[in-house]
Amino acid sequence: MINTRKFIATATLSILTITGFAQQKPILGTEKLKKYVDYFNSTDTEAVKNYIPNSEAFKWLADQAPLFECPDSVLEQNYYYRWWTYRKHLVKTPEGFIFTEFIEPVKHAGKYNSISCALGHHIYEGRWLKDNSYLKDYIKFWLYHADVGQTKQRFHQFSSWVDDAVYQNYLVKPDQGFLKEILPALDKDYGKWESERQLKNGLFWQNDVKDGMEESISGSRKDQNQRPTINSYMYGNAVALDKIAELLGDKLLAGKYKNKATAIKKLVQDSLWNTSASFFETRKAKGGSAEVREAIGFTPWDFNLPDDNANYAKAWDQLLDTAGFKAPWGLTTAERRNPTFRTRGTGHSCEWDGALWPFASSQTLKGLANLLTNYKKHGKMNANIFYQELHQYAASHVKNGKPYIGEYQDEKTGEWLKGDNPRSSFYNHSTFNDLIINDLIGLKPRQDNVLEIFPLIPKNQWDWFMLDNVSYHGKIVTILWDKTGTKYNRGKGLLVFVDGKEIYNGKDLKPLKVKMD
């Protein structure tokens, strides 16, 4: 089996060379990656082995993953830890590659232990791997195979922003042929969501458990509540389908989804914004707001839905408030001032009424990054706050002094609330590395040949960093910052290389746009 895998890896490298991926040797080197992988391997009993076992983790990650180095050891170690754990979830099935959510089999999973809840997170994270065929298989699995032979729906078992994620994947790894192949299925799937979950008023409803957020303060397992989550997802999906259809020359389909996106945006702002609370909140099935601020109220910014005005930006003030979402170990899933905060049981059942969830933390951080990058009205938010919360999110990845990512966490102590339940280990239910690459370093994928970078590293925070071996548009990108020029000896300031050739050199760490050739 190992020999077969080595043959596949060799063949893959040959194919990449033929298809135009540059075989550029990383500037940074793989020594640090090797050190981290050896350490992570030493802490792991490897109870479950999937497609790439620990023994092959270094070789696979050295080829597939972007390399990263920075002065913040907490961010740096967790960056490599999250690639190491993500790799654990790659499974080869008779219906192509998939990524699992739980490392151990769970009862509510579909075929091959597949669960659709974190599909969008998986795609956002995995788009930065060099070989995009893993994600293409995974996307096609959900569109064509997941529900076949099943006694209940698997793809729609949970809310999804799959269309948005597919488009964001395309921006990193352009392949119009793949988009053309799957667009009819994406279009059909959107219509299915409308038939299942759209109310007469135009908004979408969802049970909290099918949002992946059971036992939330505003939620219900039965009521048709109109939640910021599914409505933001469907807006993001409509925007993506508009862009995909436009890209493929289908103006009629593009117009259809542009109109849908416009309608949802208006409905969310008109119906889900609670003016007195200055927050996007769930609208109850029986009418009226749920009157509780929850992390899902930040979700509209994940898809750049809200208008750019100071009233909406005020929602983010709650990130700084210890009666809001700010807690010692991270950002809570509900405001701490609510009388029913953390009252729905812990450990034995899941609860989204206050405890820390990586799923929510990564969504909130993505929304904050979008606010700082794509909006002019930031309220009290700035790059320092983003950095501090990202650092805290990374620091929370620990258990008994060792790297760990689990299901959910006490906001005061950092205790993982599933205890030693093996299903919780290596929980693949969030992003982290995408937040480093796309948001902190700020590589902003585009359709054209312009390389755009919008860093959210606070001024004077770092004297140096390097992001290397990034596979983007069929090229290898390196971004480095060397304030004095003595760390990497390649020049002073911000430097960008494409396939080893310097294409930009500036003295300041600031947003830039530069053509790649």
XYZ file of C-alpha atoms in Angstrom:
517
model
C 0.000 0.000 0.000
C 2.836 2.386 0.864
C 4.571 1.675 -2.439
C 1.314 2.371 -4.290
C 0.968 5.687 -2.527
C 4.554 6.617 -3.373
C 3.887 5.796 -7.007
C 0.769 7.991 -6.947
C 2.723 10.840 -5.334
C 5.446 10.562 -8.006
C 2.867 10.461 -10.783
C 1.113 13.486 -9.315
C 4.363 15.465 -9.310
C 4.927 14.546 -12.957
C 1.412 15.641 -13.881
C 1.874 18.940 -12.062
C 5.026 19.570 -14.037
C 3.273 18.772 -17.329
C 0.262 20.949 -16.518
C 2.330 24.010 -15.694
C 2.835 24.029 -11.922
C 6.290 25.417 -11.434
C 8.704 23.125 -9.630
C 10.135 26.103 -7.780
C 12.132 25.147 -4.734
C 10.671 26.919 -1.673
C 12.717 29.893 -0.502
C 11.873 29.137 3.117
C 12.831 25.474 3.100
C 11.075 22.632 4.914
C 13.223 22.285 8.044
C 10.658 23.996 10.248
C 7.817 21.933 8.790
C 9.833 18.781 9.526
C 10.398 19.861 13.135
C 6.700 20.483 13.704
C 5.524 17.298 11.989
C 7.973 15.193 14.015
C 6.659 16.811 17.196
C 2.985 16.332 16.290
C 3.637 12.723 15.276
C 5.318 12.083 18.638
C 2.183 13.176 20.517
C -0.204 10.969 18.521
C -1.196 7.331 18.986
C -2.698 7.436 15.470
C -5.775 5.396 16.350
C -7.159 6.163 12.890
C -5.084 6.139 9.693
C -6.596 7.577 6.549
C -5.086 8.267 3.107
C -1.908 9.974 4.344
C -0.629 8.361 7.572
C 1.664 10.204 9.966
C 4.697 8.476 8.484
C 4.036 10.211 5.161
C 2.719 13.500 6.566
C 5.942 15.480 6.168
C 6.530 14.455 2.559
C 2.920 15.165 1.582
C 2.710 18.518 3.378
C 6.090 19.642 2.024
C 4.675 19.218 -1.468
C 1.104 20.365 -0.877
C 0.968 23.067 1.806
C 2.176 26.675 1.833
C 5.049 27.240 4.240
C 4.846 29.960 6.886
C 7.207 31.612 9.323
C 6.615 34.512 11.691
C 7.784 35.857 15.094
C 4.521 34.742 16.757
C 5.331 31.163 17.788
C 1.712 30.478 18.784
C 0.379 31.364 15.332
C 3.226 29.585 13.583
C 2.922 26.300 15.482
C -0.854 26.233 15.111
C -0.570 26.934 11.387
C 1.402 23.743 10.925
C -0.727 21.840 13.430
C -3.869 22.640 11.470
C -2.336 21.427 8.207
C -1.184 18.287 9.991
C -4.691 17.624 11.335
C -6.455 18.577 8.076
C -4.359 15.967 6.281
C -5.609 13.330 8.729
C -9.165 13.759 7.394
C -8.380 13.047 3.726
C -10.123 9.783 2.836
C -10.059 7.916 -0.458
C -13.455 6.342 -1.164
C -14.878 4.365 -4.121
C -16.573 7.675 -5.042
C -13.479 9.857 -4.907
C -11.628 11.735 -2.189
C -13.510 13.347 0.680
C -12.597 15.171 3.892
C -14.202 13.989 7.110
C -15.304 16.092 10.056
C -14.790 13.554 12.851
C -11.723 11.337 12.888
C -13.783 8.540 14.503
C -17.022 7.212 12.920
C -20.157 8.924 14.248
C -23.769 7.767 14.026
C -25.152 10.845 12.289
C -22.648 10.658 9.414
C -23.407 9.495 5.898
C -21.297 7.305 3.637
C -17.601 7.039 4.508
C -18.180 9.099 7.689
C -19.074 12.145 5.585
C -20.912 15.145 7.067
C -21.833 18.279 5.109
C -21.902 20.734 8.029
C -18.352 22.104 7.658
C -18.113 21.590 3.884
C -17.633 25.321 3.264
C -14.855 25.465 5.854
C -13.145 22.441 4.308
C -13.141 24.040 0.852
C -11.892 27.429 2.064
C -9.029 25.721 3.907
C -8.168 23.124 1.270
C -8.094 25.545 -1.676
C -4.548 26.469 -0.619
C -3.223 22.934 -1.154
C -1.335 22.478 -4.405
C -3.385 19.564 -5.756
C -6.955 20.783 -6.186
C -8.232 17.396 -7.343
C -8.959 16.417 -3.739
C -11.470 19.247 -3.392
C -12.953 18.670 -6.839
C -13.662 15.066 -5.897
C -15.110 16.200 -2.587
C -17.407 18.776 -4.205
C -18.649 16.245 -6.757
C -19.215 13.705 -3.986
C -21.740 16.013 -2.336
C -23.398 17.053 -5.587
C -23.744 13.599 -7.128
C -23.083 10.764 -4.655
C -23.757 11.651 -1.018
C -27.527 11.090 -1.093
C -27.482 8.007 -3.325
C -28.515 4.884 -1.417
C -29.212 6.836 1.778
C -32.438 6.614 3.764
C -32.381 10.352 4.535
C -30.883 13.514 3.052
C -27.190 13.922 3.691
C -26.242 16.968 1.630
C -29.082 19.053 3.080
C -28.670 17.590 6.538
C -26.979 20.899 7.353
C -27.002 24.451 5.993
C -24.319 25.123 3.402
C -22.411 27.883 1.642
C -21.049 25.438 -0.940
C -21.616 27.644 -4.024
C -19.702 30.495 -2.410
C -16.890 28.123 -1.435
C -16.757 26.623 -4.951
C -16.317 30.097 -6.429
C -13.679 31.048 -3.836
C -11.843 27.825 -4.679
C -11.964 28.756 -8.377
C -10.341 32.114 -7.637
C -7.301 30.293 -6.230
C -7.281 27.393 -8.702
C -9.004 28.578 -11.931
C -10.714 25.790 -13.881
C -13.665 26.928 -15.989
C -14.213 23.395 -17.260
C -14.927 22.194 -13.732
C -17.330 25.081 -13.094
C -19.151 24.375 -16.360
C -19.454 20.694 -15.421
C -21.029 21.310 -12.025
C -23.031 24.522 -12.610
C -26.272 22.675 -13.531
C -26.039 20.715 -10.259
C -25.332 23.863 -8.243
C -28.290 25.638 -9.860
C -30.574 22.681 -9.172
C -29.385 22.446 -5.582
C -30.123 26.130 -4.917
C -33.663 25.573 -6.188
C -33.994 22.618 -3.839
C -33.073 24.812 -0.873
C -35.723 27.304 -1.973
C -38.382 24.594 -2.112
C -37.399 23.202 1.293
C -36.543 26.266 3.342
C -37.793 29.502 1.765
C -40.811 31.172 3.349
C -43.430 33.241 1.546
C -41.747 36.412 2.808
C -38.592 35.435 0.908
C -36.375 34.652 3.888
C -35.029 31.167 4.638
C -35.671 29.261 7.867
C -33.636 26.623 9.617
C -33.614 24.525 12.796
C -30.585 25.303 14.918
C -29.426 21.677 14.898
C -29.343 21.735 11.091
C -27.188 24.853 11.294
C -24.786 22.687 13.301
C -25.710 24.810 16.314
C -28.028 22.742 18.492
C -29.448 24.113 21.728
C -28.758 27.739 20.829
C -30.557 30.501 22.728
C -32.541 31.703 19.709
C -32.913 28.322 18.057
C -35.365 25.473 17.911
C -35.417 21.907 16.624
C -38.964 22.417 15.338
C -39.796 26.097 14.745
C -39.175 27.685 11.337
C -36.978 30.483 12.647
C -35.377 32.867 10.168
C -31.711 32.798 11.113
C -28.832 35.058 10.000
C -26.833 31.911 9.140
C -28.837 30.259 6.374
C -29.930 33.605 4.941
C -26.315 34.807 4.756
C -25.287 31.493 3.200
C -28.005 31.680 0.563
C -27.024 35.264 -0.202
C -23.377 34.206 -0.580
C -24.440 31.283 -2.755
C -26.554 33.535 -4.993
C -23.698 36.029 -5.406
C -21.333 33.175 -6.305
C -23.744 31.637 -8.835
C -24.189 35.054 -10.431
C -20.401 35.375 -10.804
C -19.950 31.793 -12.041
C -22.719 32.151 -14.618
C -21.306 35.502 -15.770
C -17.862 33.935 -16.069
C -19.263 31.144 -18.240
C -21.247 33.543 -20.439
C -24.713 32.570 -19.194
C -26.153 36.056 -18.747
C -29.701 34.820 -18.154
C -28.649 32.629 -15.232
C -26.372 35.367 -13.910
C -29.250 37.844 -13.912
C -31.486 35.375 -12.111
C -29.040 35.004 -9.236
C -28.123 38.680 -9.113
C -31.813 39.410 -8.475
C -32.006 36.708 -5.802
C -28.958 38.123 -4.010
C -30.371 41.655 -4.105
C -33.677 40.457 -2.652
C -32.089 38.465 0.197
C -29.754 41.325 1.115
C -32.695 43.681 1.521
C -34.714 41.155 3.521
C -31.842 40.426 5.911
C -31.233 44.116 6.557
C -34.931 44.945 6.858
C -36.058 41.923 8.889
C -33.102 40.497 10.820
C -31.468 43.734 11.980
C -32.557 44.600 15.510
C -32.199 48.376 15.664
C -32.440 48.620 19.448
C -29.715 45.983 19.913
C -27.663 47.134 16.895
C -27.280 43.512 15.819
C -28.440 40.952 13.271
C -30.656 38.509 15.161
C -32.859 35.499 14.545
C -36.473 36.286 13.690
C -38.819 33.882 15.456
C -41.381 31.826 13.568
C -44.170 33.488 15.522
C -42.824 36.951 14.786
C -40.410 39.365 16.374
C -36.716 39.214 17.105
C -35.221 36.580 19.391
C -33.814 39.481 21.439
C -30.416 37.903 21.930
C -27.099 38.652 20.317
C -25.348 35.501 19.078
C -22.189 34.996 17.031
C -24.395 34.134 14.062
C -25.167 37.858 13.905
C -21.654 38.411 12.532
C -22.188 35.864 9.745
C -23.578 38.379 7.211
C -20.073 39.900 6.982
C -18.642 36.511 5.992
C -20.299 37.199 2.641
C -20.014 41.013 2.606
C -23.807 41.261 2.847
C -24.414 44.360 5.015
C -24.288 47.834 3.549
C -21.204 49.863 4.427
C -22.570 52.151 7.110
C -21.791 53.043 10.702
C -25.026 51.610 12.108
C -24.230 48.078 10.973
C -20.546 48.386 11.936
C -21.665 49.162 15.501
C -22.544 45.470 15.924
C -18.833 44.733 16.195
C -18.563 46.768 19.424
C -19.807 43.607 21.159
C -16.485 41.926 20.371
C -14.780 44.213 22.901
C -17.407 43.861 25.636
C -16.923 41.249 28.361
C -20.703 41.230 28.742
C -20.855 40.643 25.007
C -18.620 38.063 23.310
C -15.204 38.684 24.824
C -14.066 35.941 27.204
C -10.669 34.870 28.578
C -10.308 31.967 26.131
C -11.868 33.504 23.037
C -15.098 34.716 21.484
C -18.281 33.168 22.823
C -21.181 31.955 20.698
C -23.735 34.089 22.558
C -23.557 37.294 24.555
C -22.464 36.619 28.114
C -25.005 39.044 29.581
C -27.924 36.860 28.480
C -29.645 35.269 31.506
C -29.673 31.830 29.855
C -26.004 31.878 28.818
C -24.477 28.361 29.198
C -27.568 26.865 30.869
C -28.402 24.115 28.386
C -25.988 21.446 29.552
C -22.388 20.672 28.699
C -20.286 17.681 27.850
C -22.894 15.021 27.188
C -24.884 17.062 24.696
C -23.772 19.829 22.359
C -24.760 23.393 23.101
C -24.311 26.596 21.185
C -25.560 28.952 23.895
C -22.229 30.447 24.864
C -19.336 27.982 24.833
C -16.486 28.498 22.356
C -16.853 26.687 19.041
C -14.021 26.763 16.483
C -16.705 26.759 13.748
C -18.070 30.062 15.065
C -14.683 31.547 15.946
C -13.407 31.123 12.406
C -16.620 32.552 10.931
C -16.487 35.597 13.204
C -12.822 36.209 12.393
C -13.518 35.913 8.661
C -16.360 38.420 9.005
C -14.096 40.817 10.911
C -11.377 40.505 8.274
C -13.934 41.279 5.560
C -15.113 44.337 7.507
C -11.542 45.665 7.777
C -10.651 44.824 4.179
C -13.787 45.491 2.144
C -15.544 48.236 4.116
C -14.778 51.873 4.950
C -16.873 51.999 8.127
C -15.063 49.878 10.725
C -16.587 51.197 13.939
C -14.149 50.437 16.758
C -12.516 47.561 14.900
C -8.929 47.620 13.637
C -6.086 45.286 12.689
C -4.895 45.079 16.299
C -8.200 43.582 17.408
C -8.196 41.091 14.533
C -4.646 40.042 15.367
C -5.339 39.678 19.097
C -8.429 37.536 18.513
C -6.680 35.401 15.891
C -3.792 34.880 18.316
C -6.234 33.919 21.083
C -7.993 31.509 18.740
C -4.638 29.863 18.010
C -3.724 29.805 21.713
C -6.960 27.951 22.514
C -5.735 24.954 20.479
C -4.255 23.194 23.492
C -5.093 20.360 25.868
C -2.858 19.060 28.662
C -0.069 21.251 27.345
C -0.150 19.748 23.847
C -1.658 20.958 20.557
C -5.318 20.012 20.249
C -8.461 20.948 18.355
C -11.780 19.669 19.655
C -15.503 20.334 19.491
C -16.185 23.060 22.011
C -14.592 24.727 24.944
C -15.274 26.466 28.260
C -14.862 30.195 27.713
C -13.221 30.808 31.121
C -10.930 27.811 31.594
C -10.287 26.488 28.093
C -11.463 23.028 29.141
C -12.606 20.959 26.148
C -16.169 20.036 27.055
C -16.188 16.629 25.380
C -13.405 15.589 27.727
C -11.388 12.674 26.380
C -14.081 11.500 23.982
C -11.960 10.300 21.018
C -14.479 11.582 18.468
C -13.601 15.139 19.489
C -9.896 14.862 18.654
C -8.651 16.567 15.467
C -12.120 18.082 14.944
C -12.219 19.313 11.347
C -15.028 21.815 11.730
C -13.445 25.236 11.166
C -10.733 27.122 9.346
C -7.468 28.524 10.631
C -4.878 28.469 7.863
C -7.213 30.266 5.476
C -7.403 33.051 8.070
C -3.609 33.268 8.041
C -3.187 33.193 4.248
C -6.297 35.011 3.028
C -6.799 37.449 5.903
C -3.741 38.059 8.105
C -1.163 37.990 5.303
C -4.024 39.047 3.040
C -3.605 37.200 -0.248
C -6.865 38.130 -1.992
C -7.691 35.770 -4.889
C -8.997 37.351 -8.085
C -10.177 36.255 -11.520
C -7.568 38.323 -13.342
C -3.772 38.192 -13.422
C -3.342 40.787 -10.677
C -1.876 39.648 -7.378
C -3.618 41.543 -4.579
C -2.382 41.584 -1.001
C -4.145 43.325 1.892
C -2.293 42.485 5.126
C -3.976 42.842 8.525
C -0.731 42.662 10.480
C -0.722 45.617 12.898
C 1.910 48.277 12.379
C 5.216 47.415 14.084
C 3.851 44.012 15.184
C 6.363 41.971 13.174
C 9.798 42.771 11.786
C 9.651 39.780 9.445
C 7.535 36.941 8.092
C 7.399 34.701 5.060
C 4.559 32.874 3.335
C 6.079 30.574 0.740
C 5.163 27.777 -1.662
C 1.643 29.150 -2.215
C 0.035 27.525 -5.246
C -1.999 30.254 -6.961
C -3.218 30.442 -10.572
C -0.807 27.674 -11.529
C 2.182 29.586 -10.153
C 4.148 29.536 -6.913
C 3.868 32.720 -4.873
C 6.150 33.914 -2.073
C 5.358 36.905 0.139
C 7.976 38.098 2.594
C 8.413 41.063 4.893
C 11.889 41.914 6.153
C 11.962 45.283 7.901
C 15.753 45.491 8.122
C 16.658 43.219 5.228
C 18.862 41.094 7.496
C 16.455 38.219 8.209
C 16.253 36.793 4.691
C 18.961 38.815 2.925
C 16.815 39.358 -0.139
C 16.177 43.041 0.317
C 14.505 45.405 2.755
C 10.711 45.763 3.030
C 7.832 43.850 1.458
C 8.845 41.536 -1.377
C 6.710 39.353 -3.623
C 8.023 36.555 -5.835
C 6.185 34.556 -8.486
C 7.898 31.347 -9.599
C 11.074 32.649 -7.954
C 11.071 35.966 -9.826
C 10.723 39.175 -7.833
C 7.681 41.147 -9.036
C 7.355 43.670 -6.204
C 9.595 45.410 -3.700
C 8.188 48.112 -1.419
C 9.420 49.635 1.808
C 6.095 49.446 3.690
C 3.841 46.611 4.784
C 0.657 47.851 3.136
C -1.998 46.810 0.583
C -0.764 46.315 -2.966
C -1.839 45.178 -6.401
C 0.719 43.982 -8.928
C 0.504 42.058 -12.198
C 1.981 38.587 -12.010
C 3.771 38.791 -15.380
